[in-house]
Amino acid sequence: MVLVPVTPEHVAELRRLLATPEVRRRWRAEDASSGWPFDDSSSIRFAIVVDGAVRGMVQYGEEENPDYRHASIDIFIDPAAHGLGWGRDAVATLARHLALRHLAGQPMTRAEALAMRGAGAIHEPPPDTVVLDPV
């Protein structure tokens, strides 16, 4: 399984997956816009590719405002592939990517490091990047 930025070549298969009842139930009419999946600049989207075939999509969004800083991850997988672990792998891969981007850009609080460890993004809080939380 690999994650690749969504390109126009992925759109037809992603739309087919969104039309399945299992995915539509959760994602609703996400693809109603003719510009989908390129119509939302607040989300960074990756196709989940397994053995050369598009099997789903994972996306993230980040809020950079220091008072509300957070990230979110959304995912859908081809219903025919549910239960194979690809969703878990895709989310873990994306969480690691976000953790590494965060580590490269600024120090983390201990709470952020522990949250990333809980998500499987890192195993231990890096001592040289963790700052003390106010007591």
XYZ file of C-alpha atoms in Angstrom:
135
model
C 0.000 0.000 0.000
C 1.243 3.470 -0.873
C -0.259 6.924 -0.464
C 0.074 9.227 -3.467
C -1.298 12.728 -3.949
C -4.646 12.533 -5.726
C -4.345 13.299 -9.442
C -6.972 13.484 -12.200
C -6.193 9.834 -13.063
C -7.580 8.746 -9.654
C -10.887 10.627 -9.837
C -13.062 8.096 -11.694
C -12.184 5.264 -9.313
C -12.539 7.478 -6.220
C -15.989 8.583 -7.428
C -16.944 4.924 -7.992
C -15.892 4.084 -4.433
C -17.810 7.064 -3.035
C -20.941 5.807 -4.796
C -20.899 2.475 -2.948
C -23.568 2.329 -0.230
C -21.012 1.601 2.511
C -18.931 4.694 1.725
C -21.862 6.963 0.767
C -23.459 6.292 4.162
C -20.529 8.010 5.886
C -19.222 10.460 3.258
C -22.657 11.427 1.849
C -22.446 13.477 -1.371
C -18.821 14.518 -0.843
C -18.277 14.298 -4.594
C -21.335 16.408 -5.544
C -19.069 19.212 -6.757
C -17.815 18.744 -10.319
C -14.419 19.909 -9.040
C -14.136 17.144 -6.428
C -11.592 16.115 -5.131
C -9.725 19.317 -5.975
C -12.386 21.735 -4.707
C -11.355 21.959 -1.033
C -8.069 23.732 -0.403
C -8.346 22.999 3.332
C -7.814 19.242 2.773
C -4.723 17.457 1.490
C -5.834 14.248 -0.209
C -3.991 11.031 -1.013
C -5.118 8.050 -3.047
C -4.578 4.712 -1.321
C -2.969 2.521 -3.974
C -2.493 -1.226 -3.564
C -0.808 -3.239 -6.305
C -1.343 -0.355 -8.724
C -5.093 -0.044 -8.056
C -6.840 2.831 -6.265
C -8.472 1.294 -3.185
C -9.494 4.417 -1.256
C -8.567 7.901 -0.162
C -7.199 9.457 3.002
C -7.096 13.184 3.671
C -5.992 15.538 6.370
C -6.627 19.102 7.322
C -4.726 21.319 9.738
C -5.735 24.344 11.767
C -2.632 26.500 12.216
C -4.132 29.121 14.557
C -2.133 28.701 17.813
C -5.306 29.014 19.896
C -7.043 26.170 18.038
C -4.162 24.123 16.578
C -5.261 20.628 15.516
C -5.264 18.206 12.609
C -7.937 15.855 11.333
C -7.793 12.706 9.235
C -10.643 11.237 7.148
C -10.546 8.020 5.161
C -12.584 5.719 2.964
C -11.633 2.286 1.674
C -13.159 0.161 -1.049
C -15.816 -1.920 0.760
C -14.451 -5.028 -0.976
C -11.212 -4.463 0.957
C -12.683 -3.781 4.414
C -11.006 -5.736 7.185
C -7.664 -6.132 5.401
C -5.838 -3.518 7.511
C -5.333 -1.002 4.714
C -7.281 1.718 6.529
C -5.241 1.280 9.688
C -2.018 1.334 7.662
C -3.067 4.434 5.718
C -3.986 6.373 8.861
C -0.755 5.329 10.615
C 1.306 6.334 7.562
C -0.407 9.710 7.364
C -0.051 10.266 11.135
C 3.694 9.566 10.860
C 3.914 11.998 7.942
C 2.173 14.704 9.979
C 4.339 13.970 13.032
C 7.529 14.246 11.012
C 6.354 17.504 9.422
C 5.549 18.830 12.877
C 8.888 17.721 14.311
C 10.733 19.383 11.443
C 8.908 22.651 11.938
C 8.688 23.319 15.662
C 8.976 21.808 19.124
C 6.067 19.783 20.468
C 4.452 19.982 23.846
C 4.563 16.790 25.871
C 0.812 16.333 25.309
C 1.289 16.549 21.522
C 4.146 14.034 21.625
C 2.116 11.616 23.742
C -0.855 11.969 21.379
C 1.384 11.146 18.417
C 2.794 8.171 20.300
C -0.778 6.995 21.012
C -1.588 7.255 17.297
C 1.429 5.103 16.500
C 3.134 8.023 14.771
C 6.143 7.891 17.096
C 7.252 5.380 19.736
C 8.697 7.735 22.339
C 8.509 11.503 22.708
C 11.815 12.840 21.345
C 13.571 14.426 24.352
C 15.244 17.177 22.334
C 11.978 18.376 20.764
C 9.593 18.127 23.690
C 9.057 21.289 25.704
C 7.693 21.291 29.215
C 3.998 21.965 29.588
C 3.132 24.730 32.032
C 2.336 23.317 35.447
